Amino acid sequence: MVLVAPASTPSLGRSRVSASTAGLRASALFAFLVLLLLTLTGCDFDLEGAKVAAERFKAKSVAVLAAVEAEAEAAEAPPEATEPDEADEEVVTLDKGRGSVRGHVLSFPHQFQTHDGEYDLVIHFHGNTDAVEESYDLANIDAVLVIINLGEGADRYERAFADPSRLRRVRRRVEDKLRARGVAQPKLRHMALSAWSAGYGAVMRIIDQPEHREVLDAVLLFDAMHANYEPGTHRVADGDVAPFERLADDAAAGKLLMFVTHSRIQPENDNLASVRETADRVLEHVGAHRSPVTGVVKPRMLKAVEGVYSHKSMIELEAASVAIQGQLFIAEYDGRSPLHHVAHLLQMSQIGLPRLMLRWKNNPSAR
């Protein structure tokens, strides 16, 4: 099933939709903004617009700048000298491959390696399987990847993962597969959840389940954080947004990564809040604010969708605003069409996954 080219604004069933001190010089602030947005999106930037936006980041520039510079230094630093592997250390390298876990797709990246059986796990909900797999591969994320597609409708994902045992069984089967591929004692280190469109339904349930939250280190939502309105109003329902607010509290405190992207699509369902409205509630909750930015994310044509998705349909994503607090990132892109919605899936490797790669590869404290 290819979920990459809806003909109109998608519908998710029931009521849901498938859719960065005063002592710093101005030049340092400007350089910080450019570096920060490059990390987030890989954009080319409107310099005048960036200068204006830089002024809005003064209040929190020092802490965030230090984090970004540390990441850049870590990325450029030569590998540290290491002692030879101990004789009893299990080091297993697995060739890229694909299998299934309870009917879902299980994927190993090229030359996935585990030391002493430790591994990271990403579970992605909703979207073209080949495109998701290729995106994680392009982002160089060295983790076991499970891709789950349950069809259209966020409710399907909510119902399926409302019971913690569903994900528990998936995790157990991943370990079984690792053992079958030569990993004697697999041990989950950290887990990330990612979702596009309707897949957020599973995420909103899982993030409130203690046994899975314990190992959760990152959540990435690509145009995928909806909530209902309170009946008869245009106020985002407290019950729907509460799980995301609790997650944002931990992200703002630096305990985990929460990365959200969204378009400006307004759902056709009058009872459903847009991702932007839901994100605004989350930002209000943690006391973070958006800052306007400009820049364009040029699309990367994925081999997975060649012949299925035309080059003309690979549209640019235009950055509109960004809000950052701790490890909470909310990036807004212009666009109100189905093509813009799909772009958040097809450009995952450019607008969100690099942040996860940096966190897991260059920041040992996050592991």
mmCIF file of N, CA, C and O in Angstrom, residues 286-366:
data_model
loop_
_atom_site.group_PDB
_atom_site.id
_atom_site.type_symbol
_atom_site.label_atom_id
_atom_site.label_comp_id
_atom_site.label_asym_id
_atom_site.label_seq_id
_atom_site.Cartn_x
_atom_site.Cartn_y
_atom_site.Cartn_z
ATOM 1 N N VAL A 286 4.504 24.800 28.033
ATOM 2 C CA VAL A 286 5.894 24.837 28.510
ATOM 3 C C VAL A 286 6.468 26.249 28.543
ATOM 4 O O VAL A 286 7.601 26.454 28.998
ATOM 5 N N GLY A 287 5.708 27.230 28.074
ATOM 6 C CA GLY A 287 6.167 28.616 28.095
ATOM 7 C C GLY A 287 7.190 28.942 27.021
ATOM 8 O O GLY A 287 8.024 29.825 27.202
ATOM 9 N N ALA A 288 7.107 28.244 25.899
ATOM 10 C CA ALA A 288 8.018 28.506 24.786
ATOM 11 C C ALA A 288 7.306 29.334 23.723
ATOM 12 O O ALA A 288 6.070 29.375 23.664
ATOM 13 N N HIS A 289 8.078 29.996 22.876
ATOM 14 C CA HIS A 289 7.501 30.889 21.868
ATOM 15 C C HIS A 289 8.116 30.631 20.502
ATOM 16 O O HIS A 289 9.276 30.256 20.376
ATOM 17 N N ARG A 290 7.324 30.867 19.489
ATOM 18 C CA ARG A 290 7.800 30.741 18.110
ATOM 19 C C ARG A 290 8.585 31.987 17.705
ATOM 20 O O ARG A 290 8.283 33.093 18.146
ATOM 21 N N SER A 291 9.574 31.788 16.845
ATOM 22 C CA SER A 291 10.300 32.889 16.231
ATOM 23 C C SER A 291 10.234 32.713 14.722
ATOM 24 O O SER A 291 10.465 31.600 14.216
ATOM 25 N N PRO A 292 9.894 33.768 13.985
ATOM 26 C CA PRO A 292 9.798 33.647 12.531
ATOM 27 C C PRO A 292 11.163 33.412 11.898
ATOM 28 O O PRO A 292 12.172 33.978 12.336
ATOM 29 N N VAL A 293 11.198 32.555 10.913
ATOM 30 C CA VAL A 293 12.425 32.275 10.171
ATOM 31 C C VAL A 293 12.078 32.137 8.704
ATOM 32 O O VAL A 293 10.907 31.983 8.337
ATOM 33 N N THR A 294 13.090 32.183 7.870
ATOM 34 C CA THR A 294 12.881 31.945 6.445
ATOM 35 C C THR A 294 13.925 30.961 5.962
ATOM 36 O O THR A 294 15.010 30.851 6.525
ATOM 37 N N GLY A 295 13.620 30.241 4.931
ATOM 38 C CA GLY A 295 14.539 29.259 4.378
ATOM 39 C C GLY A 295 13.760 28.200 3.619
ATOM 40 O O GLY A 295 12.559 28.044 3.813
ATOM 41 N N VAL A 296 14.447 27.493 2.767
ATOM 42 C CA VAL A 296 13.797 26.488 1.932
ATOM 43 C C VAL A 296 14.517 25.156 2.072
ATOM 44 O O VAL A 296 15.750 25.094 2.018
ATOM 45 N N VAL A 297 13.749 24.097 2.290
ATOM 46 C CA VAL A 297 14.293 22.740 2.297
ATOM 47 C C VAL A 297 14.085 22.164 0.908
ATOM 48 O O VAL A 297 12.952 21.916 0.495
ATOM 49 N N LYS A 298 15.167 22.010 0.175
ATOM 50 C CA LYS A 298 15.060 21.487 -1.183
ATOM 51 C C LYS A 298 14.841 19.977 -1.122
ATOM 52 O O LYS A 298 15.560 19.272 -0.418
ATOM 53 N N PRO A 299 13.868 19.462 -1.836
ATOM 54 C CA PRO A 299 13.535 18.041 -1.728
ATOM 55 C C PRO A 299 14.612 17.122 -2.275
ATOM 56 O O PRO A 299 15.294 17.439 -3.240
ATOM 57 N N ARG A 300 14.761 15.995 -1.619
ATOM 58 C CA ARG A 300 15.664 14.933 -2.070
ATOM 59 C C ARG A 300 14.790 13.829 -2.650
ATOM 60 O O ARG A 300 13.927 13.293 -1.974
ATOM 61 N N MET A 301 15.009 13.506 -3.912
ATOM 62 C CA MET A 301 14.186 12.489 -4.551
ATOM 63 C C MET A 301 14.574 11.113 -4.028
ATOM 64 O O MET A 301 15.728 10.700 -4.126
ATOM 65 N N LEU A 302 13.633 10.435 -3.426
ATOM 66 C CA LEU A 302 13.889 9.111 -2.878
ATOM 67 C C LEU A 302 13.734 8.051 -3.961
ATOM 68 O O LEU A 302 12.784 8.083 -4.749
ATOM 69 N N LYS A 303 14.646 7.095 -3.975
ATOM 70 C CA LYS A 303 14.537 6.001 -4.928
ATOM 71 C C LYS A 303 13.244 5.227 -4.707
ATOM 72 O O LYS A 303 12.653 4.684 -5.646
ATOM 73 N N ALA A 304 12.796 5.206 -3.444
ATOM 74 C CA ALA A 304 11.612 4.425 -3.083
ATOM 75 C C ALA A 304 10.357 4.883 -3.803
ATOM 76 O O ALA A 304 9.434 4.085 -4.009
ATOM 77 N N VAL A 305 10.290 6.157 -4.182
ATOM 78 C CA VAL A 305 9.059 6.649 -4.788
ATOM 79 C C VAL A 305 9.231 7.039 -6.251
ATOM 80 O O VAL A 305 8.314 7.589 -6.855
ATOM 81 N N GLU A 306 10.396 6.759 -6.832
ATOM 82 C CA GLU A 306 10.577 7.021 -8.258
ATOM 83 C C GLU A 306 9.622 6.135 -9.052
ATOM 84 O O GLU A 306 9.513 4.936 -8.808
ATOM 85 N N GLY A 307 8.932 6.707 -9.972
ATOM 86 C CA GLY A 307 7.948 5.976 -10.745
ATOM 87 C C GLY A 307 6.586 5.940 -10.097
ATOM 88 O O GLY A 307 5.593 5.563 -10.719
ATOM 89 N N VAL A 308 6.524 6.333 -8.835
ATOM 90 C CA VAL A 308 5.254 6.391 -8.115
ATOM 91 C C VAL A 308 4.877 7.841 -7.852
ATOM 92 O O VAL A 308 3.713 8.232 -7.930
ATOM 93 N N TYR A 309 5.886 8.635 -7.560
ATOM 94 C CA TYR A 309 5.689 10.037 -7.193
ATOM 95 C C TYR A 309 6.529 10.874 -8.139
ATOM 96 O O TYR A 309 7.743 10.662 -8.245
ATOM 97 N N SER A 310 5.931 11.795 -8.850
ATOM 98 C CA SER A 310 6.651 12.558 -9.867
ATOM 99 C C SER A 310 7.606 13.575 -9.259
ATOM 100 O O SER A 310 7.417 14.041 -8.135
ATOM 101 N N HIS A 311 8.626 13.930 -10.038
ATOM 102 C CA HIS A 311 9.586 14.944 -9.592
ATOM 103 C C HIS A 311 8.876 16.276 -9.355
ATOM 104 O O HIS A 311 9.249 17.025 -8.454
ATOM 105 N N LYS A 312 7.871 16.568 -10.146
ATOM 106 C CA LYS A 312 7.132 17.819 -9.969
ATOM 107 C C LYS A 312 6.392 17.860 -8.643
ATOM 108 O O LYS A 312 6.102 18.928 -8.109
ATOM 109 N N SER A 313 6.071 16.682 -8.116
ATOM 110 C CA SER A 313 5.355 16.614 -6.851
ATOM 111 C C SER A 313 6.276 16.758 -5.650
ATOM 112 O O SER A 313 5.805 16.908 -4.517
ATOM 113 N N MET A 314 7.594 16.699 -5.886
ATOM 114 C CA MET A 314 8.562 16.853 -4.802
ATOM 115 C C MET A 314 8.772 18.334 -4.546
ATOM 116 O O MET A 314 9.710 18.950 -5.031
ATOM 117 N N ILE A 315 7.868 18.929 -3.804
ATOM 118 C CA ILE A 315 7.893 20.368 -3.604
ATOM 119 C C ILE A 315 8.848 20.776 -2.479
ATOM 120 O O ILE A 315 9.189 19.978 -1.603
ATOM 121 N N GLU A 316 9.276 22.040 -2.520
ATOM 122 C CA GLU A 316 10.124 22.576 -1.464
ATOM 123 C C GLU A 316 9.275 22.889 -0.227
ATOM 124 O O GLU A 316 8.107 23.264 -0.346
ATOM 125 N N LEU A 317 9.882 22.719 0.933
ATOM 126 C CA LEU A 317 9.233 23.125 2.169
ATOM 127 C C LEU A 317 9.823 24.466 2.599
ATOM 128 O O LEU A 317 11.038 24.601 2.745
ATOM 129 N N GLU A 318 8.960 25.458 2.777
ATOM 130 C CA GLU A 318 9.418 26.788 3.167
ATOM 131 C C GLU A 318 9.269 26.972 4.673
ATOM 132 O O GLU A 318 8.163 26.918 5.207
ATOM 133 N N ALA A 319 10.394 27.182 5.367
ATOM 134 C CA ALA A 319 10.372 27.366 6.815
ATOM 135 C C ALA A 319 9.606 28.636 7.168
ATOM 136 O O ALA A 319 9.709 29.662 6.484
ATOM 137 N N ALA A 320 8.817 28.568 8.220
ATOM 138 C CA ALA A 320 8.017 29.715 8.643
ATOM 139 C C ALA A 320 8.337 30.158 10.077
ATOM 140 O O ALA A 320 8.421 31.345 10.366
ATOM 141 N N SER A 321 8.494 29.200 10.989
ATOM 142 C CA SER A 321 8.822 29.555 12.375
ATOM 143 C C SER A 321 9.467 28.374 13.065
ATOM 144 O O SER A 321 9.363 27.232 12.595
ATOM 145 N N VAL A 322 10.122 28.647 14.183
ATOM 146 C CA VAL A 322 10.713 27.592 14.990
ATOM 147 C C VAL A 322 10.603 27.981 16.451
ATOM 148 O O VAL A 322 10.683 29.158 16.814
ATOM 149 N N ALA A 323 10.356 26.995 17.292
ATOM 150 C CA ALA A 323 10.311 27.187 18.748
ATOM 151 C C ALA A 323 11.195 26.127 19.379
ATOM 152 O O ALA A 323 11.093 24.942 19.017
ATOM 153 N N ILE A 324 12.044 26.546 20.294
ATOM 154 C CA ILE A 324 12.986 25.618 20.916
ATOM 155 C C ILE A 324 13.045 25.879 22.413
ATOM 156 O O ILE A 324 13.153 27.028 22.850
ATOM 157 N N GLN A 325 12.951 24.822 23.169
ATOM 158 C CA GLN A 325 13.165 24.903 24.605
ATOM 159 C C GLN A 325 13.745 23.577 25.060
ATOM 160 O O GLN A 325 13.078 22.541 24.979
ATOM 161 N N GLY A 326 14.996 23.600 25.535
ATOM 162 C CA GLY A 326 15.658 22.360 25.896
ATOM 163 C C GLY A 326 15.781 21.460 24.688
ATOM 164 O O GLY A 326 16.338 21.839 23.655
ATOM 165 N N GLN A 327 15.208 20.274 24.787
ATOM 166 C CA GLN A 327 15.215 19.330 23.677
ATOM 167 C C GLN A 327 13.839 19.246 23.006
ATOM 168 O O GLN A 327 13.535 18.261 22.336
ATOM 169 N N LEU A 328 13.055 20.287 23.166
ATOM 170 C CA LEU A 328 11.777 20.407 22.467
ATOM 171 C C LEU A 328 11.977 21.308 21.257
ATOM 172 O O LEU A 328 12.428 22.452 21.392
ATOM 173 N N PHE A 329 11.656 20.796 20.081
ATOM 174 C CA PHE A 329 11.792 21.543 18.838
ATOM 175 C C PHE A 329 10.458 21.462 18.089
ATOM 176 O O PHE A 329 9.950 20.362 17.840
ATOM 177 N N ILE A 330 9.908 22.604 17.740
ATOM 178 C CA ILE A 330 8.706 22.622 16.906
ATOM 179 C C ILE A 330 8.990 23.510 15.705
ATOM 180 O O ILE A 330 9.228 24.715 15.857
ATOM 181 N N ALA A 331 9.012 22.899 14.528
ATOM 182 C CA ALA A 331 9.350 23.613 13.298
ATOM 183 C C ALA A 331 8.127 23.690 12.395
ATOM 184 O O ALA A 331 7.521 22.669 12.064
ATOM 185 N N GLU A 332 7.778 24.900 12.001
ATOM 186 C CA GLU A 332 6.612 25.129 11.141
ATOM 187 C C GLU A 332 7.064 25.410 9.716
ATOM 188 O O GLU A 332 8.018 26.152 9.479
ATOM 189 N N TYR A 333 6.358 24.788 8.771
ATOM 190 C CA TYR A 333 6.616 25.022 7.350
ATOM 191 C C TYR A 333 5.324 25.480 6.686
ATOM 192 O O TYR A 333 4.234 25.034 7.048
ATOM 193 N N ASP A 334 5.461 26.369 5.721
ATOM 194 C CA ASP A 334 4.293 26.883 5.013
ATOM 195 C C ASP A 334 3.688 25.762 4.172
ATOM 196 O O ASP A 334 4.329 24.759 3.880
ATOM 197 N N GLY A 335 2.450 25.960 3.778
ATOM 198 C CA GLY A 335 1.814 24.991 2.905
ATOM 199 C C GLY A 335 0.514 24.461 3.452
ATOM 200 O O GLY A 335 0.425 24.111 4.638
ATOM 201 N N ARG A 336 -0.497 24.395 2.586
ATOM 202 C CA ARG A 336 -1.824 23.936 2.997
ATOM 203 C C ARG A 336 -2.374 22.829 2.100
ATOM 204 O O ARG A 336 -3.535 22.471 2.218
ATOM 205 N N SER A 337 -1.538 22.292 1.230
ATOM 206 C CA SER A 337 -2.035 21.301 0.279
ATOM 207 C C SER A 337 -1.620 19.891 0.693
ATOM 208 O O SER A 337 -0.704 19.703 1.507
ATOM 209 N N PRO A 338 -2.267 18.858 0.119
ATOM 210 C CA PRO A 338 -1.844 17.479 0.382
ATOM 211 C C PRO A 338 -0.386 17.229 0.033
ATOM 212 O O PRO A 338 0.283 16.433 0.694
ATOM 213 N N LEU A 339 0.117 17.908 -1.010
ATOM 214 C CA LEU A 339 1.517 17.734 -1.377
ATOM 215 C C LEU A 339 2.442 18.219 -0.270
ATOM 216 O O LEU A 339 3.498 17.625 -0.018
ATOM 217 N N HIS A 340 2.056 19.293 0.409
ATOM 218 C CA HIS A 340 2.862 19.786 1.524
ATOM 219 C C HIS A 340 2.839 18.781 2.676
ATOM 220 O O HIS A 340 3.845 18.546 3.342
ATOM 221 N N HIS A 341 1.683 18.194 2.909
ATOM 222 C CA HIS A 341 1.557 17.191 3.964
ATOM 223 C C HIS A 341 2.471 16.000 3.676
ATOM 224 O O HIS A 341 3.213 15.534 4.550
ATOM 225 N N VAL A 342 2.441 15.498 2.446
ATOM 226 C CA VAL A 342 3.267 14.365 2.054
ATOM 227 C C VAL A 342 4.750 14.714 2.125
ATOM 228 O O VAL A 342 5.592 13.866 2.453
ATOM 229 N N ALA A 343 5.092 15.971 1.857
ATOM 230 C CA ALA A 343 6.499 16.396 1.889
ATOM 231 C C ALA A 343 7.121 16.180 3.263
ATOM 232 O O ALA A 343 8.325 15.919 3.380
ATOM 233 N N HIS A 344 6.320 16.256 4.320
ATOM 234 C CA HIS A 344 6.852 16.031 5.662
ATOM 235 C C HIS A 344 7.288 14.577 5.848
ATOM 236 O O HIS A 344 8.187 14.298 6.648
ATOM 237 N N LEU A 345 6.671 13.669 5.113
ATOM 238 C CA LEU A 345 7.082 12.263 5.131
ATOM 239 C C LEU A 345 8.307 12.054 4.252
ATOM 240 O O LEU A 345 9.309 11.468 4.681
ATOM 241 N N LEU A 346 8.247 12.528 3.014
ATOM 242 C CA LEU A 346 9.309 12.272 2.058
ATOM 243 C C LEU A 346 10.599 13.034 2.375
ATOM 244 O O LEU A 346 11.659 12.688 1.853
ATOM 245 N N GLN A 347 10.530 14.064 3.216
ATOM 246 C CA GLN A 347 11.722 14.835 3.568
ATOM 247 C C GLN A 347 12.117 14.648 5.031
ATOM 248 O O GLN A 347 12.835 15.463 5.608
ATOM 249 N N MET A 348 11.681 13.530 5.631
ATOM 250 C CA MET A 348 12.059 13.211 7.008
ATOM 251 C C MET A 348 13.564 13.244 7.221
ATOM 252 O O MET A 348 14.057 13.702 8.256
ATOM 253 N N SER A 349 14.312 12.739 6.250
ATOM 254 C CA SER A 349 15.765 12.642 6.399
ATOM 255 C C SER A 349 16.435 14.006 6.428
ATOM 256 O O SER A 349 17.615 14.120 6.777
ATOM 257 N N GLN A 350 15.681 15.061 6.081
ATOM 258 C CA GLN A 350 16.241 16.405 6.046
ATOM 259 C C GLN A 350 15.700 17.309 7.152
ATOM 260 O O GLN A 350 16.381 18.232 7.583
ATOM 261 N N ILE A 351 14.491 17.066 7.607
ATOM 262 C CA ILE A 351 13.870 18.017 8.535
ATOM 263 C C ILE A 351 13.713 17.505 9.962
ATOM 264 O O ILE A 351 13.238 18.241 10.813
ATOM 265 N N GLY A 352 14.107 16.308 10.259
ATOM 266 C CA GLY A 352 13.943 15.834 11.621
ATOM 267 C C GLY A 352 14.939 14.771 12.026
ATOM 268 O O GLY A 352 15.517 14.805 13.115
ATOM 269 N N LEU A 353 15.160 13.812 11.151
ATOM 270 C CA LEU A 353 16.028 12.694 11.500
ATOM 271 C C LEU A 353 17.474 13.104 11.788
ATOM 272 O O LEU A 353 18.135 12.453 12.613
ATOM 273 N N PRO A 354 18.002 14.169 11.170
ATOM 274 C CA PRO A 354 19.367 14.586 11.541
ATOM 275 C C PRO A 354 19.498 14.918 13.021
ATOM 276 O O PRO A 354 20.542 14.684 13.627
ATOM 277 N N ARG A 355 18.447 15.454 13.616
ATOM 278 C CA ARG A 355 18.498 15.770 15.050
ATOM 279 C C ARG A 355 18.602 14.489 15.877
ATOM 280 O O ARG A 355 19.341 14.435 16.863
ATOM 281 N N LEU A 356 17.875 13.452 15.491
ATOM 282 C CA LEU A 356 17.959 12.183 16.198
ATOM 283 C C LEU A 356 19.342 11.563 16.025
ATOM 284 O O LEU A 356 19.932 11.032 16.975
ATOM 285 N N MET A 357 19.863 11.636 14.812
ATOM 286 C CA MET A 357 21.199 11.095 14.549
ATOM 287 C C MET A 357 22.239 11.784 15.428
ATOM 288 O O MET A 357 23.092 11.139 16.043
ATOM 289 N N LEU A 358 22.176 13.120 15.527
ATOM 290 C CA LEU A 358 23.119 13.858 16.354
ATOM 291 C C LEU A 358 22.996 13.477 17.823
ATOM 292 O O LEU A 358 23.995 13.315 18.526
ATOM 293 N N ARG A 359 21.771 13.332 18.273
ATOM 294 C CA ARG A 359 21.555 12.996 19.680
ATOM 295 C C ARG A 359 22.159 11.631 20.018
ATOM 296 O O ARG A 359 22.822 11.465 21.035
ATOM 297 N N TRP A 360 21.936 10.666 19.167
ATOM 298 C CA TRP A 360 22.380 9.311 19.461
ATOM 299 C C TRP A 360 23.847 9.074 19.133
ATOM 300 O O TRP A 360 24.499 8.243 19.762
ATOM 301 N N LYS A 361 24.384 9.788 18.150
ATOM 302 C CA LYS A 361 25.752 9.541 17.726
ATOM 303 C C LYS A 361 26.780 10.411 18.459
ATOM 304 O O LYS A 361 27.867 9.933 18.800
ATOM 305 N N ASN A 362 26.441 11.670 18.716
ATOM 306 C CA ASN A 362 27.419 12.627 19.206
ATOM 307 C C ASN A 362 27.202 13.099 20.640
ATOM 308 O O ASN A 362 27.949 13.952 21.122
ATOM 309 N N ASN A 363 26.202 12.570 21.297
ATOM 310 C CA ASN A 363 25.917 13.008 22.658
ATOM 311 C C ASN A 363 25.797 11.786 23.561
ATOM 312 O O ASN A 363 24.698 11.274 23.787
ATOM 313 N N PRO A 364 26.909 11.301 24.092
ATOM 314 C CA PRO A 364 26.866 10.079 24.893
ATOM 315 C C PRO A 364 25.907 10.150 26.073
ATOM 316 O O PRO A 364 25.342 9.129 26.476
ATOM 317 N N SER A 365 25.680 11.320 26.616
ATOM 318 C CA SER A 365 24.797 11.449 27.780
ATOM 319 C C SER A 365 23.371 11.103 27.420
ATOM 320 O O SER A 365 22.551 10.787 28.296
ATOM 321 N N ALA A 366 23.016 11.161 26.129
ATOM 322 C CA ALA A 366 21.659 10.824 25.711
ATOM 323 C C ALA A 366 21.479 9.326 25.537
ATOM 324 O O ALA A 366 20.387 8.861 25.305
#
